[in-house]
């Protein structure tokens, strides 16, 4: 069974670090929730909707232990974000995490994004490295522009699969044409 989660209010998924710690002003917000986090959220919601006392304990033991064991069968195998453009029914687009090997940048004075790949070179050719792995490769680019900090976190499927197949995206893209930010 597939479940689509809609939120009328903002859902915040945290990594467990408390608010206010040095260097963690945002409370450790995660960009995309772990499957185990969503599974726990679903189990809790379903359990409490069946019985408000579902998770109560007596003498250190769960009162509704058998019911809780049933909830453990609920799992999240994979989670793929989807977007419904313009609220049009039955028109869903899958979104995929922006590839880590794609360098999204802006040319000076441009609003649109360009996407460039890295070249992978062996650092031993230049010397000064004593790593034990002789086949080690490091990503290198000839670009002087910095990566765009506001590039989309999720790409539409057509751009994502083009990148996977060809390793390049030709042209410039407005943010809304490349994907969506978290």
PDB file of C-alpha atoms in Angstrom:
ATOM      1  CA  UNK A   1       0.000   0.000   0.000  1.00  0.00           C
ATOM      2  CA  UNK A   2       1.297   3.485  -0.829  1.00  0.00           C
ATOM      3  CA  UNK A   3       0.606   6.349   1.531  1.00  0.00           C
ATOM      4  CA  UNK A   4       0.878   9.989   0.506  1.00  0.00           C
ATOM      5  CA  UNK A   5       1.443  12.267   3.498  1.00  0.00           C
ATOM      6  CA  UNK A   6      -0.051  15.737   3.208  1.00  0.00           C
ATOM      7  CA  UNK A   7       0.621  18.325   5.836  1.00  0.00           C
ATOM      8  CA  UNK A   8      -1.565  21.305   6.534  1.00  0.00           C
ATOM      9  CA  UNK A   9       1.099  22.619   8.834  1.00  0.00           C
ATOM     10  CA  UNK A  10       4.865  22.467   8.642  1.00  0.00           C
ATOM     11  CA  UNK A  11       6.417  19.153   9.645  1.00  0.00           C
ATOM     12  CA  UNK A  12       9.848  19.549  11.222  1.00  0.00           C
ATOM     13  CA  UNK A  13      12.070  16.488  11.287  1.00  0.00           C
ATOM     14  CA  UNK A  14      14.988  16.863  13.676  1.00  0.00           C
ATOM     15  CA  UNK A  15      18.117  14.848  14.269  1.00  0.00           C
ATOM     16  CA  UNK A  16      17.675  14.859  18.048  1.00  0.00           C
ATOM     17  CA  UNK A  17      20.084  17.670  18.903  1.00  0.00           C
ATOM     18  CA  UNK A  18      18.545  20.184  21.310  1.00  0.00           C
ATOM     19  CA  UNK A  19      17.780  23.739  20.253  1.00  0.00           C
ATOM     20  CA  UNK A  20      20.301  26.327  21.380  1.00  0.00           C
ATOM     21  CA  UNK A  21      23.440  24.151  21.374  1.00  0.00           C
ATOM     22  CA  UNK A  22      26.491  25.898  19.951  1.00  0.00           C
ATOM     23  CA  UNK A  23      26.406  25.541  16.193  1.00  0.00           C
ATOM     24  CA  UNK A  24      22.879  24.112  16.209  1.00  0.00           C
ATOM     25  CA  UNK A  25      20.646  27.143  16.088  1.00  0.00           C
ATOM     26  CA  UNK A  26      18.159  25.374  13.817  1.00  0.00           C
ATOM     27  CA  UNK A  27      17.635  22.449  16.199  1.00  0.00           C
ATOM     28  CA  UNK A  28      19.362  19.989  13.895  1.00  0.00           C
ATOM     29  CA  UNK A  29      16.701  20.054  11.194  1.00  0.00           C
ATOM     30  CA  UNK A  30      16.988  17.291   8.592  1.00  0.00           C
ATOM     31  CA  UNK A  31      16.361  18.127   4.951  1.00  0.00           C
ATOM     32  CA  UNK A  32      14.532  14.868   4.321  1.00  0.00           C
ATOM     33  CA  UNK A  33      13.263  12.517   7.034  1.00  0.00           C
ATOM     34  CA  UNK A  34      14.709   9.052   7.574  1.00  0.00           C
ATOM     35  CA  UNK A  35      12.302   6.167   6.783  1.00  0.00           C
ATOM     36  CA  UNK A  36      12.503   5.085  10.440  1.00  0.00           C
ATOM     37  CA  UNK A  37      11.317   8.540  11.543  1.00  0.00           C
ATOM     38  CA  UNK A  38       8.270   8.417   9.280  1.00  0.00           C
ATOM     39  CA  UNK A  39       7.573   4.802  10.291  1.00  0.00           C
ATOM     40  CA  UNK A  40       7.583   5.819  13.967  1.00  0.00           C
ATOM     41  CA  UNK A  41       5.295   8.756  13.218  1.00  0.00           C
ATOM     42  CA  UNK A  42       2.825   6.507  11.359  1.00  0.00           C
ATOM     43  CA  UNK A  43       2.902   3.793  14.046  1.00  0.00           C
ATOM     44  CA  UNK A  44       2.240   6.354  16.782  1.00  0.00           C
ATOM     45  CA  UNK A  45      -0.585   8.024  14.873  1.00  0.00           C
ATOM     46  CA  UNK A  46      -2.289   4.754  13.942  1.00  0.00           C
ATOM     47  CA  UNK A  47      -1.837   3.319  17.449  1.00  0.00           C
ATOM     48  CA  UNK A  48      -3.221   6.385  19.218  1.00  0.00           C
ATOM     49  CA  UNK A  49      -6.154   6.607  16.787  1.00  0.00           C
ATOM     50  CA  UNK A  50      -7.121   3.012  17.700  1.00  0.00           C
ATOM     51  CA  UNK A  51      -6.656   3.345  21.456  1.00  0.00           C
ATOM     52  CA  UNK A  52      -5.621   6.449  23.390  1.00  0.00           C
ATOM     53  CA  UNK A  53      -3.971   4.177  25.992  1.00  0.00           C
ATOM     54  CA  UNK A  54      -2.026   2.201  23.386  1.00  0.00           C
ATOM     55  CA  UNK A  55       1.430   3.068  24.708  1.00  0.00           C
ATOM     56  CA  UNK A  56       0.723   3.224  28.442  1.00  0.00           C
ATOM     57  CA  UNK A  57       2.762   1.026  30.758  1.00  0.00           C
ATOM     58  CA  UNK A  58       1.978  -0.651  34.048  1.00  0.00           C
ATOM     59  CA  UNK A  59       4.858  -1.981  36.178  1.00  0.00           C
ATOM     60  CA  UNK A  60       7.232  -1.361  33.277  1.00  0.00           C
ATOM     61  CA  UNK A  61       5.163  -3.459  30.833  1.00  0.00           C
ATOM     62  CA  UNK A  62       3.065  -2.233  27.921  1.00  0.00           C
ATOM     63  CA  UNK A  63      -0.630  -2.623  28.674  1.00  0.00           C
ATOM     64  CA  UNK A  64      -1.545  -3.241  25.008  1.00  0.00           C
ATOM     65  CA  UNK A  65       1.537  -5.281  24.128  1.00  0.00           C
ATOM     66  CA  UNK A  66      -0.142  -7.421  21.434  1.00  0.00           C
ATOM     67  CA  UNK A  67      -1.564  -4.351  19.732  1.00  0.00           C
ATOM     68  CA  UNK A  68       1.844  -2.682  19.758  1.00  0.00           C
ATOM     69  CA  UNK A  69       3.381  -5.831  18.233  1.00  0.00           C
ATOM     70  CA  UNK A  70       0.866  -5.519  15.372  1.00  0.00           C
ATOM     71  CA  UNK A  71       2.001  -1.942  14.762  1.00  0.00           C
ATOM     72  CA  UNK A  72       5.592  -3.136  14.315  1.00  0.00           C
ATOM     73  CA  UNK A  73       4.548  -4.702  10.999  1.00  0.00           C
ATOM     74  CA  UNK A  74       4.186  -1.196   9.548  1.00  0.00           C
ATOM     75  CA  UNK A  75       7.412  -0.264   7.764  1.00  0.00           C
ATOM     76  CA  UNK A  76       8.619   2.377   5.336  1.00  0.00           C
ATOM     77  CA  UNK A  77      10.644   0.840   2.531  1.00  0.00           C
ATOM     78  CA  UNK A  78      11.412   3.988   0.578  1.00  0.00           C
ATOM     79  CA  UNK A  79      10.143   7.496   0.513  1.00  0.00           C
ATOM     80  CA  UNK A  80       9.978   9.547  -2.640  1.00  0.00           C
ATOM     81  CA  UNK A  81       8.732  13.112  -2.521  1.00  0.00           C
ATOM     82  CA  UNK A  82       6.023  13.993  -5.014  1.00  0.00           C
ATOM     83  CA  UNK A  83       4.673  17.326  -6.102  1.00  0.00           C
ATOM     84  CA  UNK A  84       1.287  18.141  -7.529  1.00  0.00           C
ATOM     85  CA  UNK A  85       1.784  21.057  -9.958  1.00  0.00           C
ATOM     86  CA  UNK A  86      -0.884  23.702  -9.609  1.00  0.00           C
ATOM     87  CA  UNK A  87      -3.017  21.384  -7.513  1.00  0.00           C
ATOM     88  CA  UNK A  88      -4.152  19.509 -10.652  1.00  0.00           C
ATOM     89  CA  UNK A  89      -5.616  16.176  -9.618  1.00  0.00           C
ATOM     90  CA  UNK A  90      -3.813  13.021 -10.747  1.00  0.00           C
ATOM     91  CA  UNK A  91      -0.816  14.982 -12.048  1.00  0.00           C
ATOM     92  CA  UNK A  92       1.954  14.044  -9.677  1.00  0.00           C
ATOM     93  CA  UNK A  93       5.647  14.497 -10.412  1.00  0.00           C
ATOM     94  CA  UNK A  94       8.281  12.493  -8.603  1.00  0.00           C
ATOM     95  CA  UNK A  95      11.150  14.454  -7.122  1.00  0.00           C
ATOM     96  CA  UNK A  96      14.652  13.086  -6.592  1.00  0.00           C
ATOM     97  CA  UNK A  97      17.509  14.358  -4.402  1.00  0.00           C
ATOM     98  CA  UNK A  98      19.849  16.645  -6.326  1.00  0.00           C
ATOM     99  CA  UNK A  99      22.848  14.529  -7.386  1.00  0.00           C
ATOM    100  CA  UNK A 100      25.893  15.076  -5.191  1.00  0.00           C
ATOM    101  CA  UNK A 101      28.191  15.080  -8.213  1.00  0.00           C
ATOM    102  CA  UNK A 102      26.309  17.910  -9.931  1.00  0.00           C
ATOM    103  CA  UNK A 103      27.777  21.360  -9.426  1.00  0.00           C
ATOM    104  CA  UNK A 104      24.883  23.835  -9.622  1.00  0.00           C
ATOM    105  CA  UNK A 105      26.098  27.401 -10.048  1.00  0.00           C
ATOM    106  CA  UNK A 106      25.206  30.789 -11.471  1.00  0.00           C
ATOM    107  CA  UNK A 107      27.278  32.692 -13.952  1.00  0.00           C
ATOM    108  CA  UNK A 108      28.097  36.218 -12.770  1.00  0.00           C
ATOM    109  CA  UNK A 109      25.000  38.414 -12.810  1.00  0.00           C
ATOM    110  CA  UNK A 110      22.671  35.586 -13.888  1.00  0.00           C
ATOM    111  CA  UNK A 111      19.415  34.499 -12.272  1.00  0.00           C
ATOM    112  CA  UNK A 112      19.330  31.040 -13.840  1.00  0.00           C
ATOM    113  CA  UNK A 113      21.307  27.998 -12.789  1.00  0.00           C
ATOM    114  CA  UNK A 114      23.823  26.061 -14.835  1.00  0.00           C
ATOM    115  CA  UNK A 115      24.767  22.503 -13.976  1.00  0.00           C
ATOM    116  CA  UNK A 116      28.263  21.158 -14.489  1.00  0.00           C
ATOM    117  CA  UNK A 117      29.870  17.866 -13.580  1.00  0.00           C
ATOM    118  CA  UNK A 118      33.195  17.236 -11.940  1.00  0.00           C
ATOM    119  CA  UNK A 119      36.238  15.610 -13.479  1.00  0.00           C
ATOM    120  CA  UNK A 120      37.801  12.931 -11.323  1.00  0.00           C
ATOM    121  CA  UNK A 121      41.584  12.885 -11.280  1.00  0.00           C
ATOM    122  CA  UNK A 122      44.194  10.879  -9.481  1.00  0.00           C
ATOM    123  CA  UNK A 123      45.920  13.153  -6.902  1.00  0.00           C
ATOM    124  CA  UNK A 124      49.086  11.032  -6.904  1.00  0.00           C
ATOM    125  CA  UNK A 125      50.102  12.526 -10.245  1.00  0.00           C
ATOM    126  CA  UNK A 126      50.719  15.851  -8.526  1.00  0.00           C
ATOM    127  CA  UNK A 127      52.517  14.326  -5.542  1.00  0.00           C
ATOM    128  CA  UNK A 128      52.399  15.180  -1.853  1.00  0.00           C
ATOM    129  CA  UNK A 129      49.794  12.567  -0.932  1.00  0.00           C
ATOM    130  CA  UNK A 130      50.520   9.440   1.060  1.00  0.00           C
ATOM    131  CA  UNK A 131      47.119   7.741   1.018  1.00  0.00           C
ATOM    132  CA  UNK A 132      47.282   3.938   0.869  1.00  0.00           C
ATOM    133  CA  UNK A 133      44.775   3.765  -2.004  1.00  0.00           C
ATOM    134  CA  UNK A 134      46.498   4.181  -5.359  1.00  0.00           C
ATOM    135  CA  UNK A 135      43.202   4.387  -7.301  1.00  0.00           C
ATOM    136  CA  UNK A 136      41.869   7.262  -5.190  1.00  0.00           C
ATOM    137  CA  UNK A 137      40.166   9.962  -7.301  1.00  0.00           C
ATOM    138  CA  UNK A 138      39.223  13.475  -6.251  1.00  0.00           C
ATOM    139  CA  UNK A 139      36.583  15.718  -7.861  1.00  0.00           C
ATOM    140  CA  UNK A 140      38.070  18.699  -9.697  1.00  0.00           C
ATOM    141  CA  UNK A 141      36.412  21.467 -11.673  1.00  0.00           C
ATOM    142  CA  UNK A 142      37.780  24.313 -13.749  1.00  0.00           C
ATOM    143  CA  UNK A 143      34.898  26.617 -12.747  1.00  0.00           C
ATOM    144  CA  UNK A 144      35.651  29.653 -10.671  1.00  0.00           C
ATOM    145  CA  UNK A 145      32.030  30.245  -9.578  1.00  0.00           C
ATOM    146  CA  UNK A 146      30.934  29.053  -6.182  1.00  0.00           C
ATOM    147  CA  UNK A 147      28.123  26.505  -5.934  1.00  0.00           C
ATOM    148  CA  UNK A 148      24.711  28.173  -5.653  1.00  0.00           C
ATOM    149  CA  UNK A 149      23.465  27.901  -2.080  1.00  0.00           C
ATOM    150  CA  UNK A 150      19.842  28.334  -3.128  1.00  0.00           C
ATOM    151  CA  UNK A 151      19.774  25.614  -5.784  1.00  0.00           C
ATOM    152  CA  UNK A 152      16.842  23.163  -5.641  1.00  0.00           C
ATOM    153  CA  UNK A 153      17.232  20.317  -3.155  1.00  0.00           C
ATOM    154  CA  UNK A 154      15.045  18.027  -5.268  1.00  0.00           C
ATOM    155  CA  UNK A 155      15.096  17.690  -9.055  1.00  0.00           C
ATOM    156  CA  UNK A 156      12.279  16.713 -11.374  1.00  0.00           C
ATOM    157  CA  UNK A 157      12.604  13.231 -12.809  1.00  0.00           C
ATOM    158  CA  UNK A 158      13.443  14.268 -16.384  1.00  0.00           C
ATOM    159  CA  UNK A 159      16.479  16.323 -15.292  1.00  0.00           C
ATOM    160  CA  UNK A 160      17.539  13.735 -12.716  1.00  0.00           C
ATOM    161  CA  UNK A 161      17.512  10.836 -15.176  1.00  0.00           C
ATOM    162  CA  UNK A 162      19.189  12.885 -17.908  1.00  0.00           C
ATOM    163  CA  UNK A 163      21.972  13.619 -15.431  1.00  0.00           C
ATOM    164  CA  UNK A 164      22.311   9.944 -14.510  1.00  0.00           C
ATOM    165  CA  UNK A 165      22.388   8.821 -18.143  1.00  0.00           C
ATOM    166  CA  UNK A 166      24.563  11.546 -19.681  1.00  0.00           C
ATOM    167  CA  UNK A 167      26.349  13.183 -16.753  1.00  0.00           C
ATOM    168  CA  UNK A 168      25.387  16.635 -18.001  1.00  0.00           C
ATOM    169  CA  UNK A 169      22.487  19.056 -18.360  1.00  0.00           C
ATOM    170  CA  UNK A 170      22.774  21.509 -21.200  1.00  0.00           C
ATOM    171  CA  UNK A 171      21.376  25.010 -20.888  1.00  0.00           C
ATOM    172  CA  UNK A 172      20.367  27.313 -18.075  1.00  0.00           C
ATOM    173  CA  UNK A 173      17.448  26.623 -15.768  1.00  0.00           C
ATOM    174  CA  UNK A 174      15.232  28.734 -13.575  1.00  0.00           C
ATOM    175  CA  UNK A 175      14.975  27.206 -10.115  1.00  0.00           C
ATOM    176  CA  UNK A 176      11.321  26.241 -10.622  1.00  0.00           C
ATOM    177  CA  UNK A 177      12.223  24.433 -13.882  1.00  0.00           C
ATOM    178  CA  UNK A 178      15.030  22.369 -12.322  1.00  0.00           C
ATOM    179  CA  UNK A 179      13.199  21.267  -9.188  1.00  0.00           C
ATOM    180  CA  UNK A 180      12.002  22.318  -5.758  1.00  0.00           C
ATOM    181  CA  UNK A 181      13.812  23.479  -2.666  1.00  0.00           C
ATOM    182  CA  UNK A 182      13.089  21.933   0.670  1.00  0.00           C
TER     183      UNK A 182
END
